[in-house]
Coordinates of C-alpha atoms in Angstrom, one line a residue:
X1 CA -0.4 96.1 -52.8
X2 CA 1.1 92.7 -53.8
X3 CA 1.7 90.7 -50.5
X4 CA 5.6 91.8 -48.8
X5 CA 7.3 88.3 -47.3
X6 CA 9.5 89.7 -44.3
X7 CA 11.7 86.8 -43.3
X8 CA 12.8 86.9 -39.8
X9 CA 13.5 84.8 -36.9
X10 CA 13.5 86.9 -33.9
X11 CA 14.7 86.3 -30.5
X12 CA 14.5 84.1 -27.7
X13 CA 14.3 86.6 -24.6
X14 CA 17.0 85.8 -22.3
X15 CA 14.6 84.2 -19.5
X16 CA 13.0 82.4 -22.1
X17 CA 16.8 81.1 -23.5
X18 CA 18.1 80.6 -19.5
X19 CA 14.9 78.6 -19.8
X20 CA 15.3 76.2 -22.4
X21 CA 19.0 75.1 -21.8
X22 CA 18.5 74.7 -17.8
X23 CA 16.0 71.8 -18.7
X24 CA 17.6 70.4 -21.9
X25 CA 19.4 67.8 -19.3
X26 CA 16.8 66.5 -17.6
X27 CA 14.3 66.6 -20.7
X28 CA 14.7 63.0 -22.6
X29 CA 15.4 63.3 -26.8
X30 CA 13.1 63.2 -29.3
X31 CA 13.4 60.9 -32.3
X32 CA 12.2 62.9 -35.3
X33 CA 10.2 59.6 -36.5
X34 CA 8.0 61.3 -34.2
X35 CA 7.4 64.7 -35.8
X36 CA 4.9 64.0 -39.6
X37 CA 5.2 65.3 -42.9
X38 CA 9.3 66.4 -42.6
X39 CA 10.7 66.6 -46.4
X40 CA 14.3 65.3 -45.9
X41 CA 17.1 66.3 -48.1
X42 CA 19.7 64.4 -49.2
X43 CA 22.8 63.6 -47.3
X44 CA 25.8 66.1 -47.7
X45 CA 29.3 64.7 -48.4
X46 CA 31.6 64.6 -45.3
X47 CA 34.0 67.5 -44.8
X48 CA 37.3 67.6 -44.1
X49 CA 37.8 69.0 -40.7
X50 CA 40.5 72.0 -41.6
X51 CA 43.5 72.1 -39.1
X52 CA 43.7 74.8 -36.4
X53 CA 39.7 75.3 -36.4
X54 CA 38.6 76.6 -32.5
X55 CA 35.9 78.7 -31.0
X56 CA 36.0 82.2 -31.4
X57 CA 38.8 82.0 -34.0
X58 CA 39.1 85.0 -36.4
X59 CA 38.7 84.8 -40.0
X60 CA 36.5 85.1 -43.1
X61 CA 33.9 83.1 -45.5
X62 CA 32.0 84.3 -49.2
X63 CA 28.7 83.6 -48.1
X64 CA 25.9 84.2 -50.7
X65 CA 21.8 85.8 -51.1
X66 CA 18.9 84.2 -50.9
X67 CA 16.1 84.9 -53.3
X68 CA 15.3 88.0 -51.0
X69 CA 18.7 89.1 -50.8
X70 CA 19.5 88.2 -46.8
X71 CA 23.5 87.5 -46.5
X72 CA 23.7 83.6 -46.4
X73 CA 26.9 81.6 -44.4
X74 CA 28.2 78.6 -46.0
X75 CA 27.7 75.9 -42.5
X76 CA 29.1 72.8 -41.9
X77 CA 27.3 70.5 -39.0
X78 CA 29.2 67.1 -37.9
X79 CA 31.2 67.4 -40.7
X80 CA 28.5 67.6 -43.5
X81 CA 27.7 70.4 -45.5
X82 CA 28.0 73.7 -46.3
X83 CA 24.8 74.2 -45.8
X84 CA 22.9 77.9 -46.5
X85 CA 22.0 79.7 -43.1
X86 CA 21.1 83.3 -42.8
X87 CA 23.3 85.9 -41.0
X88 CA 20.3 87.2 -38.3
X89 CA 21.6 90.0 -35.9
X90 CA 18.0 90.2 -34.2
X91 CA 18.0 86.8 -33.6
X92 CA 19.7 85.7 -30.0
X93 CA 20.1 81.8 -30.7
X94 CA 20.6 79.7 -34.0
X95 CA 18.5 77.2 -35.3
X96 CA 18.7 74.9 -38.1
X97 CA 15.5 73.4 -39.8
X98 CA 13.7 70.2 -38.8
X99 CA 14.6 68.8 -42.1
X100 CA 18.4 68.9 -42.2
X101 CA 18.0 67.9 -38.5
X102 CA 16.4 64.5 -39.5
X103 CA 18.6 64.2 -42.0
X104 CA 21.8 64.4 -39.9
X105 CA 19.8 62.7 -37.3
X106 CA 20.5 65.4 -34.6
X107 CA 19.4 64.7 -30.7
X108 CA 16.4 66.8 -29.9
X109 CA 15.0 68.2 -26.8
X110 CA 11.0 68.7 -26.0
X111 CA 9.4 71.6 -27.4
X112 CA 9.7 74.2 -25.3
X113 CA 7.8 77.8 -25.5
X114 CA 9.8 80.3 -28.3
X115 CA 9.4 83.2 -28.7
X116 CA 8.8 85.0 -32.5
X117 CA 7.8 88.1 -34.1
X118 CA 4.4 86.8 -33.7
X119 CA 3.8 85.6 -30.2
X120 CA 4.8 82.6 -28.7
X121 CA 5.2 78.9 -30.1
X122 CA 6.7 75.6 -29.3
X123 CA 9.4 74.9 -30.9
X124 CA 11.9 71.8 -30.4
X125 CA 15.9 71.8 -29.6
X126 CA 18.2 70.3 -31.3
X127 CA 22.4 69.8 -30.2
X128 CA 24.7 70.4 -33.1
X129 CA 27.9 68.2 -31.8
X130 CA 29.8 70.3 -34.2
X131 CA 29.7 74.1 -35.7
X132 CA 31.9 75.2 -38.1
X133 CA 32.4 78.6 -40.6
X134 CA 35.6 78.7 -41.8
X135 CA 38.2 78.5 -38.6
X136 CA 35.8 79.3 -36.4
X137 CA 34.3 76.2 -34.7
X138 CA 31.2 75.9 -31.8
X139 CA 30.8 72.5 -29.7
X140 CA 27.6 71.0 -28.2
X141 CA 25.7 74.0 -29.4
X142 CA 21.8 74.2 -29.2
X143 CA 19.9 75.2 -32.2
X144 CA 16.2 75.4 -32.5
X145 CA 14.5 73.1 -34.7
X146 CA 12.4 74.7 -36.9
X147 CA 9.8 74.3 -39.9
X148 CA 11.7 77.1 -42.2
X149 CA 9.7 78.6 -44.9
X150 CA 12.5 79.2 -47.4
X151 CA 13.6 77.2 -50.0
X152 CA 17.4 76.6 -49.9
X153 CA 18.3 77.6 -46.4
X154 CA 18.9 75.0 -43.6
X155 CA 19.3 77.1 -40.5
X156 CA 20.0 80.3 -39.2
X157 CA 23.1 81.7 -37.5
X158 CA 22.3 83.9 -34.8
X159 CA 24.4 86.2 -32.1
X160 CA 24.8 83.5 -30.1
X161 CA 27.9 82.1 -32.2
X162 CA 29.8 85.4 -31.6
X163 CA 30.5 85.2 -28.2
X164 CA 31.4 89.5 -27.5
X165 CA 33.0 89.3 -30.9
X166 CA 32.6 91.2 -34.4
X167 CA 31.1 90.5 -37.3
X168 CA 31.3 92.4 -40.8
X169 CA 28.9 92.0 -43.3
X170 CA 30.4 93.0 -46.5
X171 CA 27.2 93.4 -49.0
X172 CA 29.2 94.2 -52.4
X173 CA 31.5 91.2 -52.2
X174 CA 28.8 88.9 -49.8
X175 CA 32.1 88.6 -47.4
X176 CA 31.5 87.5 -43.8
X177 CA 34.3 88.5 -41.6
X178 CA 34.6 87.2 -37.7
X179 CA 37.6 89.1 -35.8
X180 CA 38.5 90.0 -32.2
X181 CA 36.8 93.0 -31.0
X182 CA 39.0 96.1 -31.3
X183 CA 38.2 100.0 -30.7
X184 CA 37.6 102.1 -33.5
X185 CA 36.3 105.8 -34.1
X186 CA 34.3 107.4 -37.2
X187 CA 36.6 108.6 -40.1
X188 CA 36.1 110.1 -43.7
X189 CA 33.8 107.5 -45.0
X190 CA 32.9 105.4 -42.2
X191 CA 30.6 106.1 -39.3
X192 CA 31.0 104.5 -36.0
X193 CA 28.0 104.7 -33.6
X194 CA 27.5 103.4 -30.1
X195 CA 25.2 101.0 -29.1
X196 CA 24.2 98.2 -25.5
X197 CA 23.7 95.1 -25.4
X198 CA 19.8 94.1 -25.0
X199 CA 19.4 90.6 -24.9
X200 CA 22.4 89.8 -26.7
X201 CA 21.2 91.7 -29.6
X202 CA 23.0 95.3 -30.2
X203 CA 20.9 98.4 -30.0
X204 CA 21.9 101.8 -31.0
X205 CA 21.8 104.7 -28.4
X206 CA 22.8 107.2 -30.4
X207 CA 19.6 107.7 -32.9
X208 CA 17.0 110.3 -33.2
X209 CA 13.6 110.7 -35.2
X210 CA 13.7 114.6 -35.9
X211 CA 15.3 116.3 -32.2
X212 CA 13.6 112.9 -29.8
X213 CA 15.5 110.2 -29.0
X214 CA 14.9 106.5 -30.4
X215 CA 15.7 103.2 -30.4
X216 CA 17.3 101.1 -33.6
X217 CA 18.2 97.8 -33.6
X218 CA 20.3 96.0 -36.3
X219 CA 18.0 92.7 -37.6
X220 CA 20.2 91.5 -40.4
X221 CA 17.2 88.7 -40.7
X222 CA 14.6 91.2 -41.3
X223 CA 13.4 91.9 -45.2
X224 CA 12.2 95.1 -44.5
X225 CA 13.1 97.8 -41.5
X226 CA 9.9 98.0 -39.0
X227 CA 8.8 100.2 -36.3
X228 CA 6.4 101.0 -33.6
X229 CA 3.8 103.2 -32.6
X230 CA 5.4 105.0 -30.6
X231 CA 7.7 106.1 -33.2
X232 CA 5.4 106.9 -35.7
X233 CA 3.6 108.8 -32.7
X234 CA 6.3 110.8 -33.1
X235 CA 5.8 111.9 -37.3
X236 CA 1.7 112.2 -36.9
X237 CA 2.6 114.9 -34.1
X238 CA 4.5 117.3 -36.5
X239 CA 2.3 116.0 -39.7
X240 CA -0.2 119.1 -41.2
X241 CA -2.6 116.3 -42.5
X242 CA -3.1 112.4 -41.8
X243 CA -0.8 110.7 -43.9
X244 CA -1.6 108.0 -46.5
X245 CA -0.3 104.1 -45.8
X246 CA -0.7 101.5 -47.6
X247 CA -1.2 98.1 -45.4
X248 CA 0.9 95.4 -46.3
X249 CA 0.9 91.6 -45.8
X250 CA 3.7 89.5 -44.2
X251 CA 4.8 86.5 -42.8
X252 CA 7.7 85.3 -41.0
X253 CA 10.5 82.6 -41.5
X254 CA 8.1 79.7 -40.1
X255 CA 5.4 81.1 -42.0
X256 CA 3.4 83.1 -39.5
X257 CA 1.3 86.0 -41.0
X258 CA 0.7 89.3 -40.1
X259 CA 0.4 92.7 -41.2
X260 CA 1.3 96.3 -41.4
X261 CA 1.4 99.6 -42.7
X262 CA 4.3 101.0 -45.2
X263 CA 5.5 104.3 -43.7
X264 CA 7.9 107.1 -44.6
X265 CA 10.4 108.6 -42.1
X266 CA 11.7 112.0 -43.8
X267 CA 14.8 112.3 -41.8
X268 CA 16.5 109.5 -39.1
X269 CA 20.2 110.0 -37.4
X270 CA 22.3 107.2 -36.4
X271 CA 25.2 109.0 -34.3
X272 CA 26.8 110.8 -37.6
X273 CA 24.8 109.4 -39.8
X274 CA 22.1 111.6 -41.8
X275 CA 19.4 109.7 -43.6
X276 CA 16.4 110.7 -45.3
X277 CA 13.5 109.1 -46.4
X278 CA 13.5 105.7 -44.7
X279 CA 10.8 103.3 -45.6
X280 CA 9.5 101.0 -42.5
X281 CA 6.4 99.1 -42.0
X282 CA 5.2 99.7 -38.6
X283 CA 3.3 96.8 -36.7
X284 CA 3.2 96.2 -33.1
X285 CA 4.7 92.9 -33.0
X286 CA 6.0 90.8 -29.7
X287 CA 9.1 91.5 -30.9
X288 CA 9.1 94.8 -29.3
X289 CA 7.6 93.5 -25.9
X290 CA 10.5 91.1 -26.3
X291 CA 13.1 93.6 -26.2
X292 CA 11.7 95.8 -24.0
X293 CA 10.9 98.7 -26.4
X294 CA 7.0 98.6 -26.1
X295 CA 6.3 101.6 -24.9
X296 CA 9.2 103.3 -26.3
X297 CA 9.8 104.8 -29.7
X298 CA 11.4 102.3 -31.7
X299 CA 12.7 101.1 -35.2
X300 CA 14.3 97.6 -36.6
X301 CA 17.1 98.4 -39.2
X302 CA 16.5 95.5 -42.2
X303 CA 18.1 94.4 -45.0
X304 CA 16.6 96.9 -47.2
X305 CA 18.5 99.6 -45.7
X306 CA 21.8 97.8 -44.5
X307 CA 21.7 97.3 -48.2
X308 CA 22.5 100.8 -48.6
X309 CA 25.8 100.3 -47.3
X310 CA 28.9 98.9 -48.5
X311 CA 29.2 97.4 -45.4
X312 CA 28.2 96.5 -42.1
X313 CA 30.3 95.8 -38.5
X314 CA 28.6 95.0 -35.2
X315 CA 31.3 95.1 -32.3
X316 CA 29.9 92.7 -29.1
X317 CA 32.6 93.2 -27.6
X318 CA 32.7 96.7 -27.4
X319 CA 29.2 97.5 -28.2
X320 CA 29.3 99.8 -31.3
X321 CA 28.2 99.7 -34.6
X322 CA 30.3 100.7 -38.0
X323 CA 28.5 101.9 -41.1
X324 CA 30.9 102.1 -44.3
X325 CA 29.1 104.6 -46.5
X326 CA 28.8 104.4 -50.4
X327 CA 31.4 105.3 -52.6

């Protein structure tokens, strides 16, 4: 079948994130004169700074899509921009591409090993001085530096920026919303599941595949939902015949391939939620091993079913996710 891109930037681990900012003092800056073959944008105009901006501070931006419908935030770094970056739940820090870093002639730190979907690559640090999406501002925050594979996005905003807050992605009005975290309970229309934290990330407890027990993560950066063996383990046992897959071709955000096969769950429950034939591709990826969930039954929740939903809210605070159901 005609080659699937899944763009995603998954996680550092958390050793391998304790890693890379315990030695960003001691580790001397790179100039990016240094690194070949970076296309360079042109300069954004200043920004205003708006009045009463601080970390963690509530509030609300229209982001946009990119051309494979990911929620984009409008970013401002040192007081240029916006600037597209993608909304990624299943990624644990933020990185902004090596291009905009030249560009804005950020400090970098030497490449230190990162961990992707893939394996493990390294990857260069950069320190934003300055953060902002609408009120909410971040100081001195690291960001990866990476090659991204996607015209018209500069970066990508990961969990990190939340600090045990909540984030709602709206995906009829594209509408970003940053809030305290606040307790909440399912009602007519809207399905509130619980969930841990893993590695920053937020990972449902609450889900089953038929009457066993899984794991499903929210990756707001992923195209497409994947899974593991283990959980298509599960299917073949109760399956009369070998079903038919199609394998598919992918490659991530910094343009690492890989592959996988298109499957068909026929029934998945997320706490109250009832769904029914769920499309995944299922490949064995490091991202699992990352997250712990290699040998257990497991399934990443992409765009192409978050899509489903008017809307979106992952709690960190008080580790629960909210589904708004269609109309």
């Amino acid at each position: 079948m005609q080659t699937t891109r899944r763009r995603v930037l998954e996680a550092l681990c958390a050793t391998g994130a304790a890693g890379l900012l315990a030695h960003r003092a001691a580790a001397a800056p790179w100039s990016y004169g240094q690194l070949p073959d970076i296309e360079r944008p042109p300069p954004a105009r200043p920004l205003a700074v708006p009045t009463g901006a601080e970390d963690g501070a509530p509030g609300a931006v229209t982001g946009a899509r990119d051309r494979f419908d990911h929620l984009t935030a409008p970013v401002t770094l040192n007081g240029s921009g916006p600037y597209a970056f993608i909304v990624d739940t299943g990624a644990s820090i933020s990185c902004v591409s090596q291009s905009l870093a030249a560009t804005l002639n950020l400090p970098l730190q030497p490449a230190r090993p990162v961990h992707t979907i893939v394996g493990v690559k390294p990857q260069p640090l950069a320190i934003v001085d300055d953060l902002r999406i609408g009120l909410r501002r971040q100081r001195r925050m690291p960001a990866l530096a990476l090659r991204l594979d996607e015209p018209g996005v500069h970066g990508v905003l990961a969990v990190d920026w939340l600090k045990g807050q909540r984030l709602t992605m709206n995906f009829v009005t594209n509408r970003l919303e940053f809030e305290r975290s606040r307790a909440e309970s399912s009602a007519p229309g809207v399905v509130v599941v619980p969930a841990r934290r893993r590695h920053g990330q937020l990972t449902i407890v609450d889900a089953e595949l038929g009457d066993r027990p899984i794991n499903a993560m929210i990756d707001s950066g992923s195209e497409l939902s994947l899974c593991n063996s283990h959980l298509l383990a599960l299917l073949d046992r109760k399956a009369t015949r070998p079903p038919e897959r199609r394998r598919i071709q992918m490659v991530t955000i910094i343009g690492e391939p890989f592959s996988g096969e298109l499957a068909m769950l026929p029934f998945l429950r997320l706490g109250g939620l009832q769904l029914g034939e769920v499309a995944v591709v299922h490949a064995d990826t490091h991202v699992f091993e990352i997250w712990g969930l290699a040998d257990k039954p497991a399934v990443l929740i992409g765009m192409d079913l978050l899509r489903q939903f008017r809307a979106v809210s992952l709690d960190f605070g008080r580790s629960q996710v909210r589904f708004d159901l269609p109309a």
